[in-house]
Amino acid sequence: MFKLSKKVEYGLIALRHMALVDTITTAKEIATHYQIPFDLLAKVMQKLAKTKIIISHQGIRGGYKLAGSANNISVMSVIQAIEGHIPGIVQCIDEGLENCSIHQNCTIRDPLHKVQKNLESTFINLKVSEIV
Amino acid sequence: MFKLSKKVEYGLIALRHMALVDTITTAKEIATHYQIPFDLLAKVMQKLAKTKIIISHQGIRGGYKLAGSANNISVMSVIQAIEGHIPGIVQCIDEGLENCSIHQNCTIRDPLHKVQKNLESTFINLKVSEIV
DNA sequence: TATTAATACGACTTATTAAGTCCGTGAGTT
DNA sequence: AACTCACGGACTTAATAAGTCGTATTAATA
């Protein structure tokens, strides 16, 4: 409950690592260095590549490197890249009101929406470069 | 990922309901009114009663009522009462460093700790009475 | 004092989501 | 051509959340 997924965790670790080494790096390197399951990390990095947060190079001397500076990468963009959408703290914020039986007399959605916004701006303002 | 549990959701709904009606209320009443599974809600309310957020009365005209004013009940205290502990946004914050293989060269824990603190103060400052 | 309607609480089952694995494909370098 | 990397879908396993069930306890009241 209320945890970031391992995928996001791994993604942040990988990005931070790439920011530090500043050369092309392979998923395997990062996986062994931090003892992260390779297959899982590989997919996470593929998603980061798809959204242009990192740039991939195939082939024998291939790997990944950051597309830009680490202080332009927000944690929010990483979450979005990996999870596909911004998670909502309660179901109705996350998925909409469709399968909510009480939206008529729901008393908690509005205030939790504020919490949600607060949370989001925290993640937007937090850059990968700050992850020291 | 990153959602409050249904139990917490139900707890907040129940508390808000009790704040509104201001008389002794049963779990059954709330369950039927909001279409919440009775057994689950009952246990949630028992936990709220154990931590003295609400007061329980057994017996035939029994039920629950708020122990105090709704603006003295923080969402954080509700989470804590129901979940038993304050959830951490990543495993090492939630459970400690025991089963973390990279704590030596972890690059993400400290900044996420700030996010965690921010989050917690949001939940501490948000009172059940504000849940309008 | 028997009945009834409520809470209390542990054990259990089911459903959902997260985490991890496997396997074949495609790409670029040497 | 061979090697080593990324790519990506399908699948399995593990973990957690959600929900259910059974039984005990408590107190009002007829």
PDB file of C-alpha atoms in Angstrom, chain B residues 48-103:
ATOM      1  CA  LEU B  48     -10.670   2.634  14.745  1.00  0.00           C
ATOM      2  CA  ALA B  49     -12.303   1.760  18.043  1.00  0.00           C
ATOM      3  CA  LYS B  50      -9.150   0.118  19.365  1.00  0.00           C
ATOM      4  CA  THR B  51      -7.169   3.281  18.808  1.00  0.00           C
ATOM      5  CA  LYS B  52      -9.920   5.359  20.398  1.00  0.00           C
ATOM      6  CA  ILE B  53     -10.730   7.350  17.290  1.00  0.00           C
ATOM      7  CA  ILE B  54     -14.280   6.126  17.715  1.00  0.00           C
ATOM      8  CA  ILE B  55     -16.087   4.661  20.690  1.00  0.00           C
ATOM      9  CA  SER B  56     -17.914   1.363  20.440  1.00  0.00           C
ATOM     10  CA  HIS B  57     -20.962   0.194  22.297  1.00  0.00           C
ATOM     11  CA  GLN B  58     -21.834  -3.452  22.273  1.00  0.00           C
ATOM     12  CA  GLY B  59     -25.257  -4.918  22.792  1.00  0.00           C
ATOM     13  CA  ILE B  60     -28.601  -4.475  21.270  1.00  0.00           C
ATOM     14  CA  ARG B  61     -28.694  -0.704  20.886  1.00  0.00           C
ATOM     15  CA  GLY B  62     -24.995  -0.545  20.295  1.00  0.00           C
ATOM     16  CA  GLY B  63     -22.878   0.933  17.550  1.00  0.00           C
ATOM     17  CA  TYR B  64     -20.177   3.516  17.132  1.00  0.00           C
ATOM     18  CA  LYS B  65     -19.723   7.216  17.512  1.00  0.00           C
ATOM     19  CA  LEU B  66     -16.814   9.604  17.161  1.00  0.00           C
ATOM     20  CA  ALA B  67     -14.677   9.927  20.254  1.00  0.00           C
ATOM     21  CA  GLY B  68     -14.040  13.608  19.591  1.00  0.00           C
ATOM     22  CA  SER B  69     -14.381  16.339  17.037  1.00  0.00           C
ATOM     23  CA  ALA B  70     -13.728  15.431  13.419  1.00  0.00           C
ATOM     24  CA  ASN B  71     -11.249  18.250  13.037  1.00  0.00           C
ATOM     25  CA  ASN B  72      -8.981  16.626  15.514  1.00  0.00           C
ATOM     26  CA  ILE B  73      -8.745  13.429  13.491  1.00  0.00           C
ATOM     27  CA  SER B  74      -5.963  13.468  10.923  1.00  0.00           C
ATOM     28  CA  VAL B  75      -6.019  11.222   7.908  1.00  0.00           C
ATOM     29  CA  MET B  76      -2.602  10.044   9.038  1.00  0.00           C
ATOM     30  CA  SER B  77      -3.959   8.743  12.333  1.00  0.00           C
ATOM     31  CA  VAL B  78      -6.638   6.877  10.414  1.00  0.00           C
ATOM     32  CA  ILE B  79      -4.070   5.241   8.161  1.00  0.00           C
ATOM     33  CA  GLN B  80      -1.985   4.310  11.146  1.00  0.00           C
ATOM     34  CA  ALA B  81      -4.949   2.884  13.030  1.00  0.00           C
ATOM     35  CA  ILE B  82      -6.060   0.750  10.115  1.00  0.00           C
ATOM     36  CA  GLU B  83      -2.751  -0.317   8.587  1.00  0.00           C
ATOM     37  CA  GLY B  84      -0.801  -0.544  11.797  1.00  0.00           C
ATOM     38  CA  HIS B  85       2.078   1.533  10.511  1.00  0.00           C
ATOM     39  CA  ILE B  86       2.850   4.426   8.237  1.00  0.00           C
ATOM     40  CA  PRO B  87       3.475   3.096   4.770  1.00  0.00           C
ATOM     41  CA  GLY B  88       6.777   4.046   3.141  1.00  0.00           C
ATOM     42  CA  ILE B  89       6.865   4.903  -0.533  1.00  0.00           C
ATOM     43  CA  VAL B  90       9.704   2.462  -1.200  1.00  0.00           C
ATOM     44  CA  GLN B  91      10.561  -0.816   0.461  1.00  0.00           C
ATOM     45  CA  CYS B  92      13.592   0.390   2.389  1.00  0.00           C
ATOM     46  CA  ILE B  93      11.661   3.275   3.891  1.00  0.00           C
ATOM     47  CA  ASP B  94       8.751   1.002   4.641  1.00  0.00           C
ATOM     48  CA  GLU B  95      10.597  -1.976   6.070  1.00  0.00           C
ATOM     49  CA  GLY B  96      14.149  -0.867   6.705  1.00  0.00           C
ATOM     50  CA  LEU B  97      17.383  -1.783   5.026  1.00  0.00           C
ATOM     51  CA  GLU B  98      17.577  -5.460   6.007  1.00  0.00           C
ATOM     52  CA  ASN B  99      16.733  -6.983   2.684  1.00  0.00           C
ATOM     53  CA  CYS B 100      18.223  -4.286   0.535  1.00  0.00           C
ATOM     54  CA  SER B 101      21.194  -5.506  -1.408  1.00  0.00           C
ATOM     55  CA  ILE B 102      22.371  -2.109  -2.562  1.00  0.00           C
ATOM     56  CA  HIS B 103      22.072   0.114   0.467  1.00  0.00           C
TER      57      HIS B 103
END
